[in-house]
mmCIF file of C-alpha atoms in Angstrom:
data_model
loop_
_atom_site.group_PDB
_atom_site.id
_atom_site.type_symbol
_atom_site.label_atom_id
_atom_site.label_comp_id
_atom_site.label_asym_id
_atom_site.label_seq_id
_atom_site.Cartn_x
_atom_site.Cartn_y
_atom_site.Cartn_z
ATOM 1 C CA UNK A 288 0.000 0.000 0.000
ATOM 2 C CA UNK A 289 1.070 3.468 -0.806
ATOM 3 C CA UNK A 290 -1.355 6.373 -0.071
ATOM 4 C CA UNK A 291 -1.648 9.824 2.338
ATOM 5 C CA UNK A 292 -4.219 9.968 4.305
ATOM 6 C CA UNK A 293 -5.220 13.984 4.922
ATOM 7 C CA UNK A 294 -7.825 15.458 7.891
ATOM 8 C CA UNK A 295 -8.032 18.768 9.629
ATOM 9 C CA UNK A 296 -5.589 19.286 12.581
ATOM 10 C CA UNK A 297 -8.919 18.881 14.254
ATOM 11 C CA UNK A 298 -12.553 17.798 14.108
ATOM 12 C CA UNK A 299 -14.818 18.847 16.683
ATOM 13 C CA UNK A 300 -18.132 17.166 16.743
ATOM 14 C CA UNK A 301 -20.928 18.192 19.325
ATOM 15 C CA UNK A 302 -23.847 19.795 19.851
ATOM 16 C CA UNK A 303 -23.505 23.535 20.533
ATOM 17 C CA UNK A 304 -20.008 23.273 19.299
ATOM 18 C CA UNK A 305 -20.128 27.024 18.108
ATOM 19 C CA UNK A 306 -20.110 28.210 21.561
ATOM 20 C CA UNK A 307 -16.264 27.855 21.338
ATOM 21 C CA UNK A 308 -15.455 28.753 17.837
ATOM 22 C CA UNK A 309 -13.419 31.851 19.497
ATOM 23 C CA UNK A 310 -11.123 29.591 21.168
ATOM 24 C CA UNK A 311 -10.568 27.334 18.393
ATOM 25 C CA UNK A 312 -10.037 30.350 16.162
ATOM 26 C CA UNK A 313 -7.739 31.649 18.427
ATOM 27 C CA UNK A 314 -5.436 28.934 18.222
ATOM 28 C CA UNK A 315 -4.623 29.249 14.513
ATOM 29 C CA UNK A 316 -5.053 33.127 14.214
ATOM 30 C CA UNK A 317 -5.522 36.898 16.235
ATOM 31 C CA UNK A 318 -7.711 38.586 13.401
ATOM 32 C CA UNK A 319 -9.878 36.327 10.898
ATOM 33 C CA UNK A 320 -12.197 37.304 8.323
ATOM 34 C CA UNK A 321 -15.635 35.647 8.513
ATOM 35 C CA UNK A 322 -16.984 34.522 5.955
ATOM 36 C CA UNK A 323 -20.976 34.030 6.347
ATOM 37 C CA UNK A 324 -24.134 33.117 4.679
ATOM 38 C CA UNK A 325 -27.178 34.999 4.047
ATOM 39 C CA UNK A 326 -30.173 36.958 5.855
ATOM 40 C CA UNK A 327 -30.536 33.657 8.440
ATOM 41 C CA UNK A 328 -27.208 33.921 9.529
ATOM 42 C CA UNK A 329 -27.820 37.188 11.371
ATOM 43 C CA UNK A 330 -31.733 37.205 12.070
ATOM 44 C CA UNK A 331 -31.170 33.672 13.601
ATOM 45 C CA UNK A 332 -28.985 35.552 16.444
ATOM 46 C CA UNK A 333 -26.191 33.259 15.322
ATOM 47 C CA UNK A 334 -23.654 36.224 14.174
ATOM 48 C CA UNK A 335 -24.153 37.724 17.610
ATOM 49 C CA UNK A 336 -23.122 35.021 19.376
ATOM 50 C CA UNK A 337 -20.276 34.070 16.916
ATOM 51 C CA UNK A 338 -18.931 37.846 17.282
ATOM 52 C CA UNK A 339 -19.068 37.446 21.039
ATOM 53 C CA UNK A 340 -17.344 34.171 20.903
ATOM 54 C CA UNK A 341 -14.371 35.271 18.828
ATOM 55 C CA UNK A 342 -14.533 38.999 21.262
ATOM 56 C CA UNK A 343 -14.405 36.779 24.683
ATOM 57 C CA UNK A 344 -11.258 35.255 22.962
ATOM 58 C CA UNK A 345 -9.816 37.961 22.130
ATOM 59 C CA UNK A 346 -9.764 37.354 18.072
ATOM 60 C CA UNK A 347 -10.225 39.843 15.848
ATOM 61 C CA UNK A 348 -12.143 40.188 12.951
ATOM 62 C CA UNK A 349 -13.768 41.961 9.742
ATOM 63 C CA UNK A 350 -16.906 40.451 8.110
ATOM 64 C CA UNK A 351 -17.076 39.831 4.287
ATOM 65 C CA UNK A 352 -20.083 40.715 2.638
ATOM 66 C CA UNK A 353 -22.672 37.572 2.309
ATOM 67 C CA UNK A 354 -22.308 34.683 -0.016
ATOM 68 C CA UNK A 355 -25.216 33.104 -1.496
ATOM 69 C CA UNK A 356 -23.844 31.138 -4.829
ATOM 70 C CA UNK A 357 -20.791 29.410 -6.311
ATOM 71 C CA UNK A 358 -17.698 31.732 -5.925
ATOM 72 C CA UNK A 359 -16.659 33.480 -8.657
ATOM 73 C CA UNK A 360 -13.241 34.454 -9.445
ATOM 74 C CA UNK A 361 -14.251 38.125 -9.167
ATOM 75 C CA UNK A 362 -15.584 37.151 -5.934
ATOM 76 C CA UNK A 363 -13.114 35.159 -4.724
ATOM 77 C CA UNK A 364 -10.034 37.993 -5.910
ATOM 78 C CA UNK A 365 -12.904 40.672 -4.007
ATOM 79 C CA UNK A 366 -12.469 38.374 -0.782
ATOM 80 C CA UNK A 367 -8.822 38.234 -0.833
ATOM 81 C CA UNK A 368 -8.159 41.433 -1.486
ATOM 82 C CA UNK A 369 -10.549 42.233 1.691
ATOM 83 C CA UNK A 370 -8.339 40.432 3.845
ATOM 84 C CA UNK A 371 -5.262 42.030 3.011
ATOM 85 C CA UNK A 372 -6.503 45.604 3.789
ATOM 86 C CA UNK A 373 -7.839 44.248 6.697
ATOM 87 C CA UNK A 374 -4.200 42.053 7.679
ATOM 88 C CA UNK A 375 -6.349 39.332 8.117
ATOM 89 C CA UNK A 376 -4.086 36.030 9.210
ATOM 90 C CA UNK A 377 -7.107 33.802 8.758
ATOM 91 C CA UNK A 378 -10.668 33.306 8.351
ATOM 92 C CA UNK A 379 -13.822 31.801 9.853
ATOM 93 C CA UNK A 380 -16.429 30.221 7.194
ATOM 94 C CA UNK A 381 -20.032 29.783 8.340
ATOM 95 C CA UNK A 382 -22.181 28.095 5.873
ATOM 96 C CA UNK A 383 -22.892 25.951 3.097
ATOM 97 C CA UNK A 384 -20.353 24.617 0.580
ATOM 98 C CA UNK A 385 -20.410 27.998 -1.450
ATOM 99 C CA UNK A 386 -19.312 30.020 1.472
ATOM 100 C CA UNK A 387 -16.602 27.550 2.518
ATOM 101 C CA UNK A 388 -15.147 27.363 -0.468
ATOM 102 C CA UNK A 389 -15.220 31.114 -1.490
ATOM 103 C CA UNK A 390 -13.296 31.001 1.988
ATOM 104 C CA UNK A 391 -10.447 28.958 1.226
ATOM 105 C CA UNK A 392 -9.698 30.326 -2.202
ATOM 106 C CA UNK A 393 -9.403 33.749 -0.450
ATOM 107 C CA UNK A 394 -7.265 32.600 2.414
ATOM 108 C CA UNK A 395 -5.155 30.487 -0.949
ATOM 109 C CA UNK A 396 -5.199 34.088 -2.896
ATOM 110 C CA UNK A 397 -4.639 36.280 0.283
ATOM 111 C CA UNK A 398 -0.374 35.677 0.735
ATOM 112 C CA UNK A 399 0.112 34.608 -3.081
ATOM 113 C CA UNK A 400 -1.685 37.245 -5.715
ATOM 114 C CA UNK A 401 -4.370 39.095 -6.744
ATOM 115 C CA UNK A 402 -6.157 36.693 -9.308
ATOM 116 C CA UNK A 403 -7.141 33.300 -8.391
ATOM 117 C CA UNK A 404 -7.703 32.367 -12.583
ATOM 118 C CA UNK A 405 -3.657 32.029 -12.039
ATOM 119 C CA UNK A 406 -4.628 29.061 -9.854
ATOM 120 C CA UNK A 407 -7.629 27.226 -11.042
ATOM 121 C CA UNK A 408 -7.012 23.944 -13.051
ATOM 122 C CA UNK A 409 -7.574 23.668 -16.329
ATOM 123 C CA UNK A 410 -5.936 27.305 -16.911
ATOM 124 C CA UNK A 411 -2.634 25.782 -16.559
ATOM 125 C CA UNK A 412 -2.559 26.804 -13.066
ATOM 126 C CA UNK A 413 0.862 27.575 -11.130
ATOM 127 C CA UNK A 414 1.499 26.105 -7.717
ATOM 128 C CA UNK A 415 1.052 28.633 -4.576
ATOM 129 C CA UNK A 416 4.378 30.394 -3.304
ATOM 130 C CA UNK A 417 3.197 31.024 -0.048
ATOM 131 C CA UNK A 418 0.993 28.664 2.700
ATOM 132 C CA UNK A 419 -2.587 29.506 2.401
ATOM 133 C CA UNK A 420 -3.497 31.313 5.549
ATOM 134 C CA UNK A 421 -5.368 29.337 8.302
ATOM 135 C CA UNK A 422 -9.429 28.734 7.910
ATOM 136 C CA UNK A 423 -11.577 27.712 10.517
ATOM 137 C CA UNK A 424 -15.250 25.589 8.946
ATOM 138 C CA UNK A 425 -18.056 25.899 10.672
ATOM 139 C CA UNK A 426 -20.405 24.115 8.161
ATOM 140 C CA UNK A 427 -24.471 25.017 8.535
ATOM 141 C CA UNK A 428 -25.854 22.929 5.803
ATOM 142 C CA UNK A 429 -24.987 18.395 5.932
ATOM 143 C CA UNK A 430 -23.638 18.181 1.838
ATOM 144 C CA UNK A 431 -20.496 19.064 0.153
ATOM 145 C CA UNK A 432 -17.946 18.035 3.560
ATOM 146 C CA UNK A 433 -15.824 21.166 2.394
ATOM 147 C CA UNK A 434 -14.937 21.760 5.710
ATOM 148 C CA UNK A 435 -12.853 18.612 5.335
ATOM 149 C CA UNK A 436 -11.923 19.106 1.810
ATOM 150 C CA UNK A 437 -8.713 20.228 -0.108
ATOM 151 C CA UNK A 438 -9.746 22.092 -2.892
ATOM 152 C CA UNK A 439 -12.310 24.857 -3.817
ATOM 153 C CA UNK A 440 -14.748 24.881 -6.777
ATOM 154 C CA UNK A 441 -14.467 28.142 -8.658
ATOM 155 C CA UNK A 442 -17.648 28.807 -11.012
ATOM 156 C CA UNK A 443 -17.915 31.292 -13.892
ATOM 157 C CA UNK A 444 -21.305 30.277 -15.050
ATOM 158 C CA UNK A 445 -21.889 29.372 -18.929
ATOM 159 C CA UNK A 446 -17.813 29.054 -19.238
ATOM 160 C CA UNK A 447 -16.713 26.531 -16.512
ATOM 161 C CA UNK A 448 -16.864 24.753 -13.109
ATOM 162 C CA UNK A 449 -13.622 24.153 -12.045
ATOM 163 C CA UNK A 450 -11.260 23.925 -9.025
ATOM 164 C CA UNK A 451 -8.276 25.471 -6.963
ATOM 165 C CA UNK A 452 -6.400 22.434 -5.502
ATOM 166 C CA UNK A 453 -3.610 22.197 -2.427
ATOM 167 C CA UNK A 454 -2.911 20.116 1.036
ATOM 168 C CA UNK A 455 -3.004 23.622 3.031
ATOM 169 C CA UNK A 456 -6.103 24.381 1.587
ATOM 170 C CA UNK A 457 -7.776 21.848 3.848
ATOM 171 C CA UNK A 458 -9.111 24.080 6.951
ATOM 172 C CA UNK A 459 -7.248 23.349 10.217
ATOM 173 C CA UNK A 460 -10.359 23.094 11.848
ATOM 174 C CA UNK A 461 -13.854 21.845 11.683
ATOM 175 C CA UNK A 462 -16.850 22.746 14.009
ATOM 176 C CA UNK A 463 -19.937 20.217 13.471
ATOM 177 C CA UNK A 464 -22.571 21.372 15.176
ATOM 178 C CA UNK A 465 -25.790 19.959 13.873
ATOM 179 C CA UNK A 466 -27.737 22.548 15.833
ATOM 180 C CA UNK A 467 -26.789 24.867 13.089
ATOM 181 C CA UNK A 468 -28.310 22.977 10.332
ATOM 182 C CA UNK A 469 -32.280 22.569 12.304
ATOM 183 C CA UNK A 470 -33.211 25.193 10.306
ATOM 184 C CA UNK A 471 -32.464 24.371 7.394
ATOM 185 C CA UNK A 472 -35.313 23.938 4.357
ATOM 186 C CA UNK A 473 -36.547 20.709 3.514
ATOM 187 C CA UNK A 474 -35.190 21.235 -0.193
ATOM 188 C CA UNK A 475 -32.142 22.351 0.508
ATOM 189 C CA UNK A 476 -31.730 19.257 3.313
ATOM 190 C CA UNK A 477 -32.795 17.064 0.331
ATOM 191 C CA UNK A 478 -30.276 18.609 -2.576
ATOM 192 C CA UNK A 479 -27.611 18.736 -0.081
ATOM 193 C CA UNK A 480 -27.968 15.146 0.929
ATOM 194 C CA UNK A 481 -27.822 13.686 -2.362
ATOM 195 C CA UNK A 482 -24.526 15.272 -2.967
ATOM 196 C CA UNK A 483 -23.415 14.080 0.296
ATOM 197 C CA UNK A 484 -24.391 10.787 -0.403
ATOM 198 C CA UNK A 485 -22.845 10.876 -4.504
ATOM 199 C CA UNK A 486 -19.371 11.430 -2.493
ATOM 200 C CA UNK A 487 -19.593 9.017 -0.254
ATOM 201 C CA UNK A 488 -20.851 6.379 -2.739
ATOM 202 C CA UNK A 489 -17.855 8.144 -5.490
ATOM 203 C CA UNK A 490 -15.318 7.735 -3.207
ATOM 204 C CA UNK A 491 -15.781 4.260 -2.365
ATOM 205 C CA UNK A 492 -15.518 2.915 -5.793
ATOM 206 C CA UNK A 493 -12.897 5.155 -6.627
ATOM 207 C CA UNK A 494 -10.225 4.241 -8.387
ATOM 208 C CA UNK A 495 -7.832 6.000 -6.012
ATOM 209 C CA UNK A 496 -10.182 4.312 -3.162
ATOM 210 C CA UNK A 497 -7.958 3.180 -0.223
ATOM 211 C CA UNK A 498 -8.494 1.156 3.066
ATOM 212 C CA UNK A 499 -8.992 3.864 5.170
ATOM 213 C CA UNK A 500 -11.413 5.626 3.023
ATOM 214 C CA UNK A 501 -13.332 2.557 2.014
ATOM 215 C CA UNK A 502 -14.147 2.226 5.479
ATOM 216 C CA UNK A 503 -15.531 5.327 6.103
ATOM 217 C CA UNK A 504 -17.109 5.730 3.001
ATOM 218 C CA UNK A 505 -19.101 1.952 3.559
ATOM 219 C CA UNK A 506 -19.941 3.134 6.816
ATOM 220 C CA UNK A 507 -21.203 6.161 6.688
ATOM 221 C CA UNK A 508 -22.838 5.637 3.435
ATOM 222 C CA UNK A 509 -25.265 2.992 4.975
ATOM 223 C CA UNK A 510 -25.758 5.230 7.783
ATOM 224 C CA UNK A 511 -26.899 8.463 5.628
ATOM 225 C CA UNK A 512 -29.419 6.432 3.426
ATOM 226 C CA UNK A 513 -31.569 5.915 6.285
ATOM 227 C CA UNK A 514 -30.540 9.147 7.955
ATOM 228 C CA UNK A 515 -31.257 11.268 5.177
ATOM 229 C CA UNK A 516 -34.989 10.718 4.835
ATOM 230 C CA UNK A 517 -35.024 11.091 8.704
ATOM 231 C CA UNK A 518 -33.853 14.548 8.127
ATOM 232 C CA UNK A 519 -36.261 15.219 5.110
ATOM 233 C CA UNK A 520 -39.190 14.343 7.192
ATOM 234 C CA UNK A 521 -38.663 15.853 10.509
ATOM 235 C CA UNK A 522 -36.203 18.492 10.508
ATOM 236 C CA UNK A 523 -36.053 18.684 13.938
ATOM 237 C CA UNK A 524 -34.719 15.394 14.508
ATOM 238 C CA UNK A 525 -31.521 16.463 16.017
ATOM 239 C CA UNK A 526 -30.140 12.359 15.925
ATOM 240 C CA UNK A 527 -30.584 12.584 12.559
ATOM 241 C CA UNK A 528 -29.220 15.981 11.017
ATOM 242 C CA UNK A 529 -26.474 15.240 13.560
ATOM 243 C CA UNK A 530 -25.414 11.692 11.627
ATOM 244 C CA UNK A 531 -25.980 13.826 8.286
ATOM 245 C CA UNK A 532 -23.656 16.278 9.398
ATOM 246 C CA UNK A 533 -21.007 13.729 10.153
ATOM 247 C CA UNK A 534 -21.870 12.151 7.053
ATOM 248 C CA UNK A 535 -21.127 15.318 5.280
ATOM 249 C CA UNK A 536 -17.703 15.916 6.893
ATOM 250 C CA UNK A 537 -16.715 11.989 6.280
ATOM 251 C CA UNK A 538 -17.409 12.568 2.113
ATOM 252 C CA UNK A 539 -15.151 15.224 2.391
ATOM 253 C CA UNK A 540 -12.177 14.008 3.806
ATOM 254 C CA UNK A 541 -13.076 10.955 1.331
ATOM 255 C CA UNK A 542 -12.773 13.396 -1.876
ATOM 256 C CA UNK A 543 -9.431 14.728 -0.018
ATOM 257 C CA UNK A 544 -7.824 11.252 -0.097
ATOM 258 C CA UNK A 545 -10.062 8.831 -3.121
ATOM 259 C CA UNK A 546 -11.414 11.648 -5.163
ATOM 260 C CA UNK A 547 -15.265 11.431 -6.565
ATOM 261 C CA UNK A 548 -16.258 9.643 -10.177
ATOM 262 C CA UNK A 549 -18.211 10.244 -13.368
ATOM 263 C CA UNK A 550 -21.722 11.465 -11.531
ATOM 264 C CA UNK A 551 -19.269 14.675 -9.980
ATOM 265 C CA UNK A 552 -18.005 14.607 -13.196
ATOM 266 C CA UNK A 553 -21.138 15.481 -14.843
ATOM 267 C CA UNK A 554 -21.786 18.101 -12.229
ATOM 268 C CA UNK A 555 -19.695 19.790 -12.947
ATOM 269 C CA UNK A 556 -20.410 20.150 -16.820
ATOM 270 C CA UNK A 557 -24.125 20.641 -15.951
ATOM 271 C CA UNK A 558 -23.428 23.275 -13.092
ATOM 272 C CA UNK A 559 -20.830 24.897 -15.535
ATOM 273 C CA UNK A 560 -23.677 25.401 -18.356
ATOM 274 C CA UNK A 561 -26.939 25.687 -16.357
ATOM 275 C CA UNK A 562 -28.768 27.546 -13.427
ATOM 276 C CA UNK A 563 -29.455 24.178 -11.874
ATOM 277 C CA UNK A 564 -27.922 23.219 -8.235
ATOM 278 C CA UNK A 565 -25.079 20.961 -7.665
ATOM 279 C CA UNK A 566 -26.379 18.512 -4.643
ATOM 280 C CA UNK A 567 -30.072 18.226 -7.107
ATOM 281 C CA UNK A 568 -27.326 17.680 -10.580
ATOM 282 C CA UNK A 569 -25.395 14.576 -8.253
ATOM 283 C CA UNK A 570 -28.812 13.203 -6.878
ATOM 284 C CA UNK A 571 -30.460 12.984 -10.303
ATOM 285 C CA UNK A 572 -27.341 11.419 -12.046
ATOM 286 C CA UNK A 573 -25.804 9.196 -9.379
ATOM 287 C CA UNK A 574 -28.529 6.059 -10.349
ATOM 288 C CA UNK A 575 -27.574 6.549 -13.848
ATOM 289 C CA UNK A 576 -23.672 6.299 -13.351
ATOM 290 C CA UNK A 577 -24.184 3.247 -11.383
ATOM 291 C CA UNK A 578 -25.905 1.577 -13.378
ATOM 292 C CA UNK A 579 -23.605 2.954 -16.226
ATOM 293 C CA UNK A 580 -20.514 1.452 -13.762
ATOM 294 C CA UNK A 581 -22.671 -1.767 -13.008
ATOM 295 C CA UNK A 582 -22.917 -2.751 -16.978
ATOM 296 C CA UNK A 583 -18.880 -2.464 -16.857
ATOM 297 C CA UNK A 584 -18.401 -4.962 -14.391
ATOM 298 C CA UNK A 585 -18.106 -2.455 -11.064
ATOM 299 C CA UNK A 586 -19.443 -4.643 -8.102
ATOM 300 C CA UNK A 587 -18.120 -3.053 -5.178
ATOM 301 C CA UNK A 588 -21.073 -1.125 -5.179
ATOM 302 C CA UNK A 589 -22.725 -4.540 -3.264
ATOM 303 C CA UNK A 590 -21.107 -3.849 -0.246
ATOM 304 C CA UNK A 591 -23.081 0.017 0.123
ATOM 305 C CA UNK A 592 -26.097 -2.428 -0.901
ATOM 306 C CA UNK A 593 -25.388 -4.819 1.680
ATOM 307 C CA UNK A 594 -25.165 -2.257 4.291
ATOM 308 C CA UNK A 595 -27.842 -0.653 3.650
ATOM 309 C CA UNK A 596 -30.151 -3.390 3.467
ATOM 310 C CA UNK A 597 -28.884 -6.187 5.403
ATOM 311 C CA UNK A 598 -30.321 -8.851 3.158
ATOM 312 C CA UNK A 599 -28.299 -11.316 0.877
ATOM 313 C CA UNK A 600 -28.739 -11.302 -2.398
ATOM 314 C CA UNK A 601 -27.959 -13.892 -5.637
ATOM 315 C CA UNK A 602 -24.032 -12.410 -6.728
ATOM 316 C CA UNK A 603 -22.583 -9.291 -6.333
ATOM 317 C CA UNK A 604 -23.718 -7.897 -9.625
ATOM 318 C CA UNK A 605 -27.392 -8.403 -8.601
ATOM 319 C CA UNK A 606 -26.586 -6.648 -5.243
ATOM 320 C CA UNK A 607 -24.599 -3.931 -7.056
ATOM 321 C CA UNK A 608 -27.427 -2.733 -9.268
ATOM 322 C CA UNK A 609 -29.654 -3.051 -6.143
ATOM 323 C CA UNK A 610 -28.072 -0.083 -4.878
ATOM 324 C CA UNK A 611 -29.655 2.084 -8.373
ATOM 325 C CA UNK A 612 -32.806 1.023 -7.673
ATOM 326 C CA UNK A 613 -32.236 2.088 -3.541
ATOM 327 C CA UNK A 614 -31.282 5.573 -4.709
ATOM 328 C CA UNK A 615 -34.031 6.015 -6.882
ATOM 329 C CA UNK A 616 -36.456 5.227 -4.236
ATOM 330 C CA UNK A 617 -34.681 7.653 -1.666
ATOM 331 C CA UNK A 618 -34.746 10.154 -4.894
ATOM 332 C CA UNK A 619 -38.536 9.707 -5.367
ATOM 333 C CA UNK A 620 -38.873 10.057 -1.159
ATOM 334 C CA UNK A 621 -36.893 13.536 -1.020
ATOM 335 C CA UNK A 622 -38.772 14.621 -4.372
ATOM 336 C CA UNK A 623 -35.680 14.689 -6.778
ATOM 337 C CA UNK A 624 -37.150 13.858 -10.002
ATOM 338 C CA UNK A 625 -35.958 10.680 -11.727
ATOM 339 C CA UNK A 626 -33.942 13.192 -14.990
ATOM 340 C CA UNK A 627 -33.720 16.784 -15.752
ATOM 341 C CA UNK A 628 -36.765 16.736 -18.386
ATOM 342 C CA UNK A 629 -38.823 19.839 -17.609
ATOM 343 C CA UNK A 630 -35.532 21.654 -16.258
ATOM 344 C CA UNK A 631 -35.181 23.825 -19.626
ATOM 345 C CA UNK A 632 -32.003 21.404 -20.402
ATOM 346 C CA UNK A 633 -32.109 20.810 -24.221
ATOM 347 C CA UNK A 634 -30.431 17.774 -26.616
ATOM 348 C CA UNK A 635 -28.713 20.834 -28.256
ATOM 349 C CA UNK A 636 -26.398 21.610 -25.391
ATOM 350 C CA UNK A 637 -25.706 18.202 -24.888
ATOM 351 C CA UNK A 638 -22.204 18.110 -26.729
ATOM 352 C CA UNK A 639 -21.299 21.191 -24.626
ATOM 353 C CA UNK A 640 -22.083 20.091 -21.150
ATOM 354 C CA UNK A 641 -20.523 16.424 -22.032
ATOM 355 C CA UNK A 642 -17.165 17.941 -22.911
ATOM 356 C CA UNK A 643 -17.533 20.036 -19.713
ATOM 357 C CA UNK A 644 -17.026 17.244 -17.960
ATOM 358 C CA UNK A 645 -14.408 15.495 -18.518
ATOM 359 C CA UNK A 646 -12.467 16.988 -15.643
ATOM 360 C CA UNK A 647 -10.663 15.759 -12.702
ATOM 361 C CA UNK A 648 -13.505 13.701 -11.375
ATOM 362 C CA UNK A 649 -14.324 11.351 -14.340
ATOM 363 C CA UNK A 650 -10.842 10.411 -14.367
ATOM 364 C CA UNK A 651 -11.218 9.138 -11.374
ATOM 365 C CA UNK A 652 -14.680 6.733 -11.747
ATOM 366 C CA UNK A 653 -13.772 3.399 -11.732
ATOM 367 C CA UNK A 654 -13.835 2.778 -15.079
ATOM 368 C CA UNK A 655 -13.081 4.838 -18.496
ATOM 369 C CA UNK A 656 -16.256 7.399 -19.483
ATOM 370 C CA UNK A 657 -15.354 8.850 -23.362
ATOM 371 C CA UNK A 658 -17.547 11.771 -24.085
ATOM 372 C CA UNK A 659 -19.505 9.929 -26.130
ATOM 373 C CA UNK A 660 -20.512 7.697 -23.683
ATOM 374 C CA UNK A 661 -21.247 10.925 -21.513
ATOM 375 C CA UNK A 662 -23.694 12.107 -24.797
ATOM 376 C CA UNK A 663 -25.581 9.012 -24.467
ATOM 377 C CA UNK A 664 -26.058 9.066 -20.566
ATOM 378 C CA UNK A 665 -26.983 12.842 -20.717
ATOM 379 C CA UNK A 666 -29.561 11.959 -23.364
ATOM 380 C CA UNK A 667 -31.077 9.154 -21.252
ATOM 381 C CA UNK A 668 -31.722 12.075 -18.569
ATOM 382 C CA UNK A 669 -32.633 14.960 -20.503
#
């Protein structure tokens, strides 16, 4: 065996967890730059006690303006630039996947230039000169795990969907605190899910899998099928957003060490080309790349089948495909439809979003996707 194995320094994982985000902060930094989601995040009384947190602990900090989409590279060059007139020597995200990334792209740009397109791949991107300053997660949705992640996804939409990529772009810290995500909209729990459970099921069938992730990945992955439509259902179940939430962390350090496959891959071509969001794009085309995987010969999938179900089944191929049919019922459940018809997605743009994808992430499914083969999936779904 030959593989790294990256985390946070730390993980903290309880309920009520952002009581101490100013002494975690203060460990890695003595004037941060929050970075914060939208009207919710101060009507809620959460940025009130997060500022009196970080003021008992004597951090300092400046507060970007709110992030409510994808970070842009104007954005992302707007954040940086923020920091430095306000010497910033780290930040705190609190949010979704959006506002975590557009976080550690800033904190990547902040020490090293004043245009992150010098950066992203696929723009022949140059390797940072400096460490990215330190960034404390504090995630408030259960989906992308980008508080555990290494890498930032940089949108400029109708032109691409791309990312910024380096080891010390993984924050040094994550806060899970599920009591930050009880609020959170049924559709958004739903959209976010699916894309939490695309990673974990992408990374386990990876071909860069490894021991340490497969075992996460298995386990977690049977836990958030169940937990999922917990959440969907009663929002207020605290057991359950709380396993989502770990779920979500787990897929990310998963992507940080296996990578993600051909349903991220297309993701990234659709979210490049249309309005629609990422965590609905992975839920609607995960059952198509497994069965698309399945047809190749890709069994591991029977061990997430397995786990979830507990029931034996004839070979692994049958079990495999089982777990298709699985998502589609958990898809019909959370109201994800079963393909984009009826999204405003047309056969025309078909040849564009196909060679959109074929990016970082479908090099990584566990077997080859040419972008004909993407063509023909897309125009199964659309």
């Amino acid at each position: 065996m030959n593989f790294t194995f990256l985390t946070p320094n730390e993980m903290i994982i309880r309920r009520g967890a952002a009581a101490q985000i100013g002494e975690v902060c203060g460990k890695y930094a003595t004037n941060v730059c929050i970075f914060r989601y939208g009207k919710h995040y101060e009507q809620s009384g959460t940025a009130d006690k997060i500022e009196a947190a970080l003021t008992r602990a004597g951090v300092g900090f400046s507060v970007f303006g709110r992030i409510s989409s994808e970070p842009s590279p104007a954005l992302v060059n707007e954040a940086a630039a923020f920091m430095r007139q306000n010497k910033c020597d780290g930040a705190l995200a609190i949010g979704g996947g959006s506002v975590i990334d557009a976080a550690k792209a800033a904190c990547a740009l902040s020490p090293n230039g004043e245009d992150i397109m010098d950066y992203v791949e696929g723009f022949s991107p140059k390797p940072f000169a400096a460490r990215p300053l330190p960034l404390v997660a504090l995630p408030t949705t259960a989906g992308t795990g980008s508080e555990c992640t290494k890498n930032s996804v940089i949108t400029e939409k109708g032109k691409f969907k791309n990312s910024v990529r380096d080891d010390h772009m993984l924050p040094v810290a994550a806060v899970i605190d599920a009591e930050l995500t009880i609020h959170v909209p049924a559709g958004v729990t739903a959209t976010s899910g699916a894309d939490c459970l695309c990673q974990l099921v992408e990374c386990y069938v990876s071909r860069l899998s490894n021991p340490m992730c497969d075992a996460l990945s298995l386990h977690f992955a049977a836990i958030g099928y169940t937990a999922l439509k917990q959440a969907f259902s009663d929002g207020h179940n605290m057991d359950a957003r709380e396993r989502m939430a770990i779920c979500a962390s787990v897929s990310g350090i998963g992507i940080s060490n296996a990578g993600l496959g051909a349903a991220h891959g297309l993701a990234s071509g659709l979210g490049a080309l249309t309005p629609l969001s990422h965590g609905f794009i992975c839920g609607v085309v995960q059952p198509y790349i497994i069965r698309f995987n399945c047809k190749r010969g890709v069994t591991k999938y029977a061990d997430i089948t397995r786990a979830i179900t507990r029931k034996s089944y004839g070979s692994d191929e049958a079990a495999a495909y089982a777990l298709a049919e699985i998502t589609d019922e958990l898809n019909a459940y959370i109201g994800l439809p079963a393909n984009f018809k009826g999204t405003g997605l047309k056969k025309e743009d078909i040849p564009a979003i196909a060679k959109a994808s074929m990016g970082s992430s479908i090099k990584k499914n566990p077997v080859d996707m040419s972008v004909e083969e993407c063509e023909e999936l897309l125009d199964d779904m659309i």
